[in-house]
Coordinates of C-alpha atoms in Angstrom, one line a residue:
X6 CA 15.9 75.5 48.5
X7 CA 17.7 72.3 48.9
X8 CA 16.2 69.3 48.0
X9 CA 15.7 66.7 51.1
X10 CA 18.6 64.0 51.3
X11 CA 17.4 60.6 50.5
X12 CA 17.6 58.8 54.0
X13 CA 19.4 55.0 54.4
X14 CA 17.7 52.0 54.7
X15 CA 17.8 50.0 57.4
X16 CA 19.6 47.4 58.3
X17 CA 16.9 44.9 57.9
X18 CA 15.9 46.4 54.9
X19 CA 19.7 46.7 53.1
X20 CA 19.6 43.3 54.0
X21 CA 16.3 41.9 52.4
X22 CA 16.9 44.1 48.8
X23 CA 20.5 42.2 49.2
X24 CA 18.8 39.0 49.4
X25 CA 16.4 39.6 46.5
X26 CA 18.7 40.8 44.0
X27 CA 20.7 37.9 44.8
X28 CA 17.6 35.8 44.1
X29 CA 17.2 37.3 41.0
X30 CA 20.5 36.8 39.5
X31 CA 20.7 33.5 40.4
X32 CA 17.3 33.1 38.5
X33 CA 18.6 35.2 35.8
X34 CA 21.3 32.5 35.6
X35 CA 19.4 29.3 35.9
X36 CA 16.9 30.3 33.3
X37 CA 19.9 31.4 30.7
X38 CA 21.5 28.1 31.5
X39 CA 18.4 26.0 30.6
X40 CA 17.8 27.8 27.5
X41 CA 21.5 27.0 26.5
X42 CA 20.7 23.4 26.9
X43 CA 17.8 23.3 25.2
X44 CA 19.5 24.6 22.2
X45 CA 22.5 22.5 23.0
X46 CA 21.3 19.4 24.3
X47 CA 18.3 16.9 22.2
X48 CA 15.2 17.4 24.1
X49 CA 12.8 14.7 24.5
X50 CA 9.5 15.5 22.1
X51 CA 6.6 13.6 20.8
X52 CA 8.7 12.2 18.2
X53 CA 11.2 11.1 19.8
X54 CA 9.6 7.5 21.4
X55 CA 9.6 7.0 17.9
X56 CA 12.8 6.8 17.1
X57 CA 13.7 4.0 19.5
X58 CA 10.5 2.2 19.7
X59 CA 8.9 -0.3 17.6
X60 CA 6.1 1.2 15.2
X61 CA 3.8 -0.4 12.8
X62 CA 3.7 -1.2 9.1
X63 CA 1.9 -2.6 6.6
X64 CA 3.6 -5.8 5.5
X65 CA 0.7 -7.0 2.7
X66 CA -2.6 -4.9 1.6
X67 CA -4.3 -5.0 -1.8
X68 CA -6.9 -2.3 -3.4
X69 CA -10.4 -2.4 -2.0
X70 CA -12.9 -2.2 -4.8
X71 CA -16.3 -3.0 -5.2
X72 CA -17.1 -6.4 -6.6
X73 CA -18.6 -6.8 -9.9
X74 CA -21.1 -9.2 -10.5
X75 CA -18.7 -11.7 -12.2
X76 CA -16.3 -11.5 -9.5
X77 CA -19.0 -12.5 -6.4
X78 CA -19.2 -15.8 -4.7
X79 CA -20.4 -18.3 -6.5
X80 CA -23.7 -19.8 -5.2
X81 CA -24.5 -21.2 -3.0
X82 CA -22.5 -18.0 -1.1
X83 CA -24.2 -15.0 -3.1
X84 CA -28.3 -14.8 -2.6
X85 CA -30.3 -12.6 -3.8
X86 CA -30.1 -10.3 -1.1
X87 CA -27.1 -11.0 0.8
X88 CA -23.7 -13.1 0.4
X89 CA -21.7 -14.9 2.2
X90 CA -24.4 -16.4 4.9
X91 CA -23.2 -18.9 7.1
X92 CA -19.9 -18.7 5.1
X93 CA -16.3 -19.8 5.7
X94 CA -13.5 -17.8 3.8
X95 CA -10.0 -19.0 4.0
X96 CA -7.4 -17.0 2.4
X97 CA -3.7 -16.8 2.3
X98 CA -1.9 -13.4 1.4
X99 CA 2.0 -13.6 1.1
X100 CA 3.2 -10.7 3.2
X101 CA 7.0 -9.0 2.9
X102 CA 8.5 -8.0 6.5
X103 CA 8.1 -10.4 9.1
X104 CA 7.8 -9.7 12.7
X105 CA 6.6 -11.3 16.0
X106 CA 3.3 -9.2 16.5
X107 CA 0.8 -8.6 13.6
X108 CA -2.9 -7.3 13.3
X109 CA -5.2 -7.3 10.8
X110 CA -7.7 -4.7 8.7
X111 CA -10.9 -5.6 7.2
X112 CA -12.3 -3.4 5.3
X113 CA -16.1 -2.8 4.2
X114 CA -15.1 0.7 2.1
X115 CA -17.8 -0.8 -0.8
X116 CA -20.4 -2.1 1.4
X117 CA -23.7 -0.3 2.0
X118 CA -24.5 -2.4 4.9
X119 CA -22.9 -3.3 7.8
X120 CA -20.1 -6.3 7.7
X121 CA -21.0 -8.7 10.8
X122 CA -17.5 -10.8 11.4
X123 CA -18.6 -13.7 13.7
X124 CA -14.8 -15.2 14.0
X125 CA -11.3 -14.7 12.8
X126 CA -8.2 -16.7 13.0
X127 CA -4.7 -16.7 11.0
X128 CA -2.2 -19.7 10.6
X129 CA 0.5 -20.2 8.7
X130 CA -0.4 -22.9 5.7
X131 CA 0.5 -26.3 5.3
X132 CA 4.1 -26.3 3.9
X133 CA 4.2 -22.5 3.6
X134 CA 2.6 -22.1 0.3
X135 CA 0.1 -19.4 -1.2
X136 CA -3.3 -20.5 -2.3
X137 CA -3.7 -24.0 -0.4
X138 CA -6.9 -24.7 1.9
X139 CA -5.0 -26.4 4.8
X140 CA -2.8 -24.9 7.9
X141 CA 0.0 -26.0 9.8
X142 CA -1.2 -28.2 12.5
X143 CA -0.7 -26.0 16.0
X144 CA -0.4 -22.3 15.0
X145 CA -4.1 -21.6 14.3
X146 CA -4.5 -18.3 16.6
X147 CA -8.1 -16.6 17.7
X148 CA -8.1 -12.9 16.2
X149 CA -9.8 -10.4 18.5
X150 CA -11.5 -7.3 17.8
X151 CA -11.4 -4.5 21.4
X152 CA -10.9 -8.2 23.0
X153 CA -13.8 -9.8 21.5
X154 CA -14.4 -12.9 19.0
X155 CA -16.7 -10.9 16.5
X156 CA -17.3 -7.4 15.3
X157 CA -19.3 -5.1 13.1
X158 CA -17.7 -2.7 10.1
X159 CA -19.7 -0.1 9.7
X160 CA -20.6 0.9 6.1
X161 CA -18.1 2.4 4.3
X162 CA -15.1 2.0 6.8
X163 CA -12.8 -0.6 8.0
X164 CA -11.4 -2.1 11.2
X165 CA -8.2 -3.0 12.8
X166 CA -7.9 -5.9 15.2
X167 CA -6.5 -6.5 18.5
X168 CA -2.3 -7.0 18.3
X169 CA -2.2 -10.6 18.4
X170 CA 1.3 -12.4 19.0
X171 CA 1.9 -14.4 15.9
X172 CA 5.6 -15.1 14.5
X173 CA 5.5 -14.2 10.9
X174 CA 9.0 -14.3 8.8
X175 CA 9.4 -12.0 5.9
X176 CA 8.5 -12.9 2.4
X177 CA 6.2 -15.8 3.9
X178 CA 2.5 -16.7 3.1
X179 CA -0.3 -16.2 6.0
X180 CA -3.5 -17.9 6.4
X181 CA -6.6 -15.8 7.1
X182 CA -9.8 -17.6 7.9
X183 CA -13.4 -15.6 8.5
X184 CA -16.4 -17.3 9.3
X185 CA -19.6 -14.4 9.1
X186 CA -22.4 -16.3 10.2
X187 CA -25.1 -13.8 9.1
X188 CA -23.5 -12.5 5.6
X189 CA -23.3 -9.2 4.9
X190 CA -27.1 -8.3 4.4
X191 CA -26.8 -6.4 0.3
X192 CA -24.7 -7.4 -2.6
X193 CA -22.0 -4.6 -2.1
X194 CA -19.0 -6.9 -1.3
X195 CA -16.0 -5.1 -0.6
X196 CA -13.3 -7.2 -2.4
X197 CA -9.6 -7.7 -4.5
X198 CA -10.8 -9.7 -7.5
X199 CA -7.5 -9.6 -9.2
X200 CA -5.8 -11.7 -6.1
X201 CA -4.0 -14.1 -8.3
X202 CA -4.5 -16.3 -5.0
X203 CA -6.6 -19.2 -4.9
X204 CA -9.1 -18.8 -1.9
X205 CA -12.0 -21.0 -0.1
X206 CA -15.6 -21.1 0.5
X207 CA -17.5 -23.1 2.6
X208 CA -20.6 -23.4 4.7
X209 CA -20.5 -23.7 8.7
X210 CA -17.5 -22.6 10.7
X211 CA -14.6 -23.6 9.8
X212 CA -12.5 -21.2 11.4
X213 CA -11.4 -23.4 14.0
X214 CA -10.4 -26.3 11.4
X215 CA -6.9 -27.7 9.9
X216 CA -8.4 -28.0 6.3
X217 CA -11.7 -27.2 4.5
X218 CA -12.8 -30.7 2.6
X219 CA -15.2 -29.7 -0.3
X220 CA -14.3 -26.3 0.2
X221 CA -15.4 -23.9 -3.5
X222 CA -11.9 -22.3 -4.7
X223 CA -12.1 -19.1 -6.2
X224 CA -9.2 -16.9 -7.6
X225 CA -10.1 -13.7 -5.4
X226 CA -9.5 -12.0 -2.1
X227 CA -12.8 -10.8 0.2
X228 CA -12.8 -8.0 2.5
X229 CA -9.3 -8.5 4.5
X230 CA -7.5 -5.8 3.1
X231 CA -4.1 -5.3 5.4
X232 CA -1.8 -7.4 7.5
X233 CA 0.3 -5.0 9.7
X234 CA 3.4 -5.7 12.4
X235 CA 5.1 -4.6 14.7
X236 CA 8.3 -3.7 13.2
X237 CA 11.9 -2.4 14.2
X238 CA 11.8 1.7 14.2
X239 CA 13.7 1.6 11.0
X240 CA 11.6 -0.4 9.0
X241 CA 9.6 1.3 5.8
X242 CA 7.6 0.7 3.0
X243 CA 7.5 1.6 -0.7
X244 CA 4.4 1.7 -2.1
X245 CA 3.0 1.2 -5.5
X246 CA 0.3 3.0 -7.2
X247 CA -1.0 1.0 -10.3
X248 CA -3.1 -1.0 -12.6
X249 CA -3.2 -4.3 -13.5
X250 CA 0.5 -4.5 -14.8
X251 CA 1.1 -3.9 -11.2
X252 CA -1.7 -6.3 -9.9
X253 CA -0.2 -9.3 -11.9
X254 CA -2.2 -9.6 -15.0
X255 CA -0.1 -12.3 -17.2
X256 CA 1.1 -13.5 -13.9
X257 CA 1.0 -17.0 -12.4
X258 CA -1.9 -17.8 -9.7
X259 CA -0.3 -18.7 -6.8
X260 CA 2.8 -18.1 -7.8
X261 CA 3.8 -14.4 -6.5
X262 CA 5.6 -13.2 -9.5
X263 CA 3.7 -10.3 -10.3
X264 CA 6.9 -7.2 -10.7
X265 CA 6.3 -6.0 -6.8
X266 CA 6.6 -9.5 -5.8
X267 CA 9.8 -10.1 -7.9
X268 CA 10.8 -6.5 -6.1
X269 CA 10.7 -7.7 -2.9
X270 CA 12.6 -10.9 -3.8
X271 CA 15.3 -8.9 -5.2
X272 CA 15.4 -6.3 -1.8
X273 CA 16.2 -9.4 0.2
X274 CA 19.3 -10.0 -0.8
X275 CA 20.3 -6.7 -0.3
X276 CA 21.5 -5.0 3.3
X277 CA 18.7 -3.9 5.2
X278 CA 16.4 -5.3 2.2
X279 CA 14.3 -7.7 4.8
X280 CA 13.3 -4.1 6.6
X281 CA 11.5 -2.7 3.8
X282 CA 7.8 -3.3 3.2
X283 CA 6.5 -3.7 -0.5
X284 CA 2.7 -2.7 -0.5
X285 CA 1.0 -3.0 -3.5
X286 CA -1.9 -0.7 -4.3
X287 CA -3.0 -1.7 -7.8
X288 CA -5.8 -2.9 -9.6
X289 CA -6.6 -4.6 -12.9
X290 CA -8.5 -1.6 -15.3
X291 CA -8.1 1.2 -12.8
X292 CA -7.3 4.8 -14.1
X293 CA -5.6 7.5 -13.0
X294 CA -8.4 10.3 -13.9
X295 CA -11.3 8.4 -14.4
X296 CA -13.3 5.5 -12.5
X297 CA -13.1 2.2 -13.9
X298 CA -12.0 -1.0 -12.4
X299 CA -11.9 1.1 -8.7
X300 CA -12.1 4.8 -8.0
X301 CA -9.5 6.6 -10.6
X302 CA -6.4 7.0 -8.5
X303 CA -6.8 10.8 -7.3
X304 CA -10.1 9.7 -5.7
X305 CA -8.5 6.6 -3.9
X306 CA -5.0 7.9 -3.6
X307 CA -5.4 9.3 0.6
X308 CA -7.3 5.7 1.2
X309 CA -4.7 3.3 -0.5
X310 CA -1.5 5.5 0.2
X311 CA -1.2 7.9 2.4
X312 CA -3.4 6.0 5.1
X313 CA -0.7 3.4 5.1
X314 CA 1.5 2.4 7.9
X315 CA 5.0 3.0 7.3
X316 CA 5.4 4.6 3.5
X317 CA 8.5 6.0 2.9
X318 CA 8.5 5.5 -0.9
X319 CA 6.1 5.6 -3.8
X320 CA 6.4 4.3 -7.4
X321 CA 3.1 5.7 -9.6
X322 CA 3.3 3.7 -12.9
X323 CA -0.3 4.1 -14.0
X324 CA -2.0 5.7 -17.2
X325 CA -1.8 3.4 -19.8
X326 CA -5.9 3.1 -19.2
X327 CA -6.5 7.0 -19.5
X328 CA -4.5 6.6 -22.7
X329 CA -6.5 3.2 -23.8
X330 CA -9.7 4.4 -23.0
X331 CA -9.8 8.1 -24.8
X332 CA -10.6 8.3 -28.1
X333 CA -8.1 8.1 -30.6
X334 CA -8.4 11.5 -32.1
X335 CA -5.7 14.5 -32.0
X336 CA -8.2 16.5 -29.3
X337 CA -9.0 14.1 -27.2
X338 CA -5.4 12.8 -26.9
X339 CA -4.1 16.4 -26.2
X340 CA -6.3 16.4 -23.2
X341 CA -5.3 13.3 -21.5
X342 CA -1.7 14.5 -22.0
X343 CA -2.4 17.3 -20.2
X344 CA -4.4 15.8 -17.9
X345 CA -2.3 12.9 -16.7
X346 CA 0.7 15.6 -16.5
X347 CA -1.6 17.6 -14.2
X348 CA -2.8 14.5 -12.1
X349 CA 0.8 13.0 -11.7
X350 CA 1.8 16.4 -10.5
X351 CA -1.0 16.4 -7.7
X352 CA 0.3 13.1 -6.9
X353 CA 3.7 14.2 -5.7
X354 CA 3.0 17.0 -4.2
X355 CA -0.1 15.2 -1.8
X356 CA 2.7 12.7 -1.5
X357 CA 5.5 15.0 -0.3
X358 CA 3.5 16.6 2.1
X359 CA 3.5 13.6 3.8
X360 CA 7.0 13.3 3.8
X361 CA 6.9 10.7 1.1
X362 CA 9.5 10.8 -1.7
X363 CA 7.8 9.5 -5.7
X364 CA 8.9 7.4 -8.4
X365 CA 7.9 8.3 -11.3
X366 CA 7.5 4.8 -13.9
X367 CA 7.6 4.9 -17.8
X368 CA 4.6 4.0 -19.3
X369 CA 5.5 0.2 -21.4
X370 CA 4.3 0.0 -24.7
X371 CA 1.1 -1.7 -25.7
X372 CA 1.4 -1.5 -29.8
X373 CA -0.4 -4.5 -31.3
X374 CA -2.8 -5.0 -28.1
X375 CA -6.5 -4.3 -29.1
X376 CA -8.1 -2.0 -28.6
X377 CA -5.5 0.5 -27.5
X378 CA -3.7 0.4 -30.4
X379 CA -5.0 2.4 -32.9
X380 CA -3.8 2.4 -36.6
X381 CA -2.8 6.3 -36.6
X382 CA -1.0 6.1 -33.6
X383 CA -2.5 8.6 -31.5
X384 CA -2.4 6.9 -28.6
X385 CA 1.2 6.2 -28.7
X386 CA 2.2 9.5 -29.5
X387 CA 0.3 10.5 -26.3
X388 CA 2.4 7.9 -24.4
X389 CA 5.4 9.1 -25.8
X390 CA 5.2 12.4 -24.7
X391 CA 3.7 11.5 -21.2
X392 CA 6.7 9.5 -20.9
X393 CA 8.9 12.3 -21.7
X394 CA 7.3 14.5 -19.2
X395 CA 8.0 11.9 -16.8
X396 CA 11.5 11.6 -17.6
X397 CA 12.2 15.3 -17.8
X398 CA 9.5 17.2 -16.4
X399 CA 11.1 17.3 -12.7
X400 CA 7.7 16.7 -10.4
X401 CA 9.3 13.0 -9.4
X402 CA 12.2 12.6 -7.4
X403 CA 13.8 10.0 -9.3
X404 CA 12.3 8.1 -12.6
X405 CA 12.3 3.6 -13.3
X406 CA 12.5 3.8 -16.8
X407 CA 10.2 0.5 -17.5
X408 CA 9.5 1.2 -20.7
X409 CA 13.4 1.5 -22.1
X410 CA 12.8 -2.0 -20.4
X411 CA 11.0 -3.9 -21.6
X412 CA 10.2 -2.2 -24.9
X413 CA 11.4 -4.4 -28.4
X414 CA 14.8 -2.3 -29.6
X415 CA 13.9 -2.9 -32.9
X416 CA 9.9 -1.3 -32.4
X417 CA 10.1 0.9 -29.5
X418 CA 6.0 0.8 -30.1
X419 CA 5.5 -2.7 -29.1
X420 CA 6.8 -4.7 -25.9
X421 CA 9.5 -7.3 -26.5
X422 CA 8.4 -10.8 -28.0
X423 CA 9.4 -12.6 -25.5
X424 CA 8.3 -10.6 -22.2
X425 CA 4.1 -10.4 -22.5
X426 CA 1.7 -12.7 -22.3
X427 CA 0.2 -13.0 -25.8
X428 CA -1.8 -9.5 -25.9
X429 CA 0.5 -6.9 -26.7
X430 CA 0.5 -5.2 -23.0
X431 CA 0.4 -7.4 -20.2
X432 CA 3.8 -9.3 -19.6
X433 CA 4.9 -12.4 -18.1
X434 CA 6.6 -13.5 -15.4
X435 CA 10.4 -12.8 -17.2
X436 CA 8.8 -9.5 -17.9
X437 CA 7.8 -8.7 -14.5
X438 CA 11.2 -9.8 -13.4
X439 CA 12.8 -7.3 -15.6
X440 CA 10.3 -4.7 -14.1
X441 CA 11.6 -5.4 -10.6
X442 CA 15.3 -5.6 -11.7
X443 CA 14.7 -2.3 -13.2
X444 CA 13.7 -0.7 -9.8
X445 CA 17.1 1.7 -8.8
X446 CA 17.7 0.0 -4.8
X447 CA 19.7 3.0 -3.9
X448 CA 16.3 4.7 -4.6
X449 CA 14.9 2.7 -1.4
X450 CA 18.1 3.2 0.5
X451 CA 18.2 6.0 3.3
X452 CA 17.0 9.6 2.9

């Protein structure tokens, strides 16, 4: 039996299956066609705005810590129960980028009560220098907070004003002046004793005023803790993750000479130097392991580096204080070689995952300086060999060899003569220089 012959379509319907295959070719072809350009051609993404546009950075911040009772006000601005009531505080901070919008960060990490600001304003300071009480008449400027005068920081957190237009050049000192007219209502004062900055108390609100007359100096910074700006897309930051050989110990107040200070001076004479933020994120006593002066730096490190605006680079040259501070016997030496090798290690790779690329420092030498030194050289040994990790032990991207130095040729245990301060491990100001003249620039050059 033959099988029926399959009948024609139509003319209509020849006509319409034409049609649609037609259709679906030419679909067929657009669709092939826009995935060849999306291979080919850039696409525009999330990222890409940034690229082009302006972004922020950090152009000045110093460690939050909780103040100790030495470093508080001095009465009549520390109570009993509360500081800084009815209280004026005028500070200057020396930033490093410039730029022609800026915003600020006050931060109340230490406090376990609210922080009531009543008022803010910055100004640039009379003649442009760091640690003076007066402004330059005309460029006092009201700081805003979601478009208000004051604000609230909640316990334990910080917060970042409204973008206020403000020309700031690079490497130039800023005047920061808060007036909290109810204090902060407990003794836990969020601070950065080691300023090396002169800065000003005073009753009443003086926010609004050219100088403070009878203002109380005192050598410390309160609760501002950033200065941001708006910045050109290709403008970064190298951080640095230390103690107080970072923070300026052996320094001169006022002076901005501690060695990241002296780094930035050096970047600006270099192409592109003037586009690259120096943030320093050290503190005087603080450890890398344990708490001391500050959390250690593991506990601190998301908070102080990672949080920041614009970090490209990171130097860690921190330990000497995990060294100091373990007993000097064969054990406990062992341990905190093992355990700073461990640490600096988690350091680079929480760094890296942010895309950040670490600089591994050389420990400087601190034989002679009491207490660390000890007679059987324990402690040095450790250092030695910490240093030789850090030198060979590949977790960095690139090592500063500090200690090679600034260490005396002649005793590679003790600092040179000339270059600390009179206790065996701080330096001075020539030291520090040498510190920032040891920094490699092509290190903070490109990718």
């Amino acid at each position: 039996m033959k099988s029926p012959r399959p009948q024609r379509p139509s003319g209509k319907a020849a006509l319409a299956y034409l049609v649609a295959t037609c259709v679906f070719v030419l679909a067929l072809a657009v669709a092939s066609s826009a995935v060849i350009a999306l291979v080919r051609s850039p696409q525009p993404t999330v990222a890409d705005p940034g690229r082009s546009a302006p972004k922020w950075v950090n152009t000045w911040t110093s460690m939050p810590q909780l103040t100790e009772p030495g470093n508080m006000p001095p009465a009549p601005f520390t109570g009993e129960r509360a500081v800084l009531v009815d209280t004026t505080l005028r500070q200057t901070v020396r930033v490093s980028t410039g730029g022609g919008r800026i915003r600020l960060r006050f931060s109340n990490a230490f406090g376990t009560t609210p922080l009531p600001l009543t008022a803010v304003t910055v100004a640039l300071p009379l003649n442009g220098q760091a640690g003076v009480s007066a402004v330059e008449p005309g460029t006092l400027r009201e700081v805003t907070f979601s478009g208000r005068r004051s604000t609230t920081v909640p316990a334990g957190a910080q917060v970042v004003s409204d973008p206020l237009d403000f020309a700031l050049r690079p490497a130039t000192n800023l005047t920061v002046t808060t007036y909290l007219a109810a204090g902060q209502a407990s003794l836990a004062l969020t601070s950065h004793p080691g300023s090396r900055t002169t800065s000003y108390l005073r009753n009443g609100d003086g926010t609004a005023e050219q100088d403070l007359p009878g203002a109380t100096p005192v050598n410390h910074w309160y609760l501002l803790s950033d200065v941001e700006v708006l910045s050109r897309p290709d403008t970064r930051a190298v951080a640095v993750l230390g103690d107080s050989l970072s923070d300026g110990r052996g320094s001169t107040t006022n002076g901005n000479n501690r060695w990241p200070d002296q780094l930035l001076d050096r970047l600006r004479g270099l192409p592109g130097g003037d586009r690259i933020a120096v943030l320093n994120q050290a503190a005087g006593g603080n450890r890398v392991l344990n708490d001391g002066l500050g959390p250690n730096a593991l506990a601190r490190f998301d908070r102080d580096i990672l949080a920041h605006s614009g970090v490209s680079w990171l130097i860690v040259f921190e330990g000497v204080n995990d060294i100091g501070t373990a007993e000097a016997t064969p054990a406990a030496q062992q341990r905190v070689t093992d355990d700073l090798i461990a640490a600096y290690r988690q350091i680079a790779v929480r760094a890296h995952a942010q895309g950040i690329r670490v600089y591994g420092a050389t420990l400087t030498p601190f034989g002679g300086s009491t207490p660390y030194d000890d007679p059987a050289g324990l402690r040095e040994t450790t250092r030695q060999a910490v240093n030789d990790w850090i030198r060979t032990g590949g977790a960095f991207d690139a090592v500063v060899d500090f200690d090679r130095a600034v260490r005396d040729p002649a005793d590679p245990r003790r600092l040179r003569a000339d270059l600390h301060d009179g206790d065996w491990l701080h330096l001075n100001p020539e030291g520090y220089r040498i510190l920032a003249a040891t920094v490699p620039a092509h290190l903070l050059r490109g990718d």
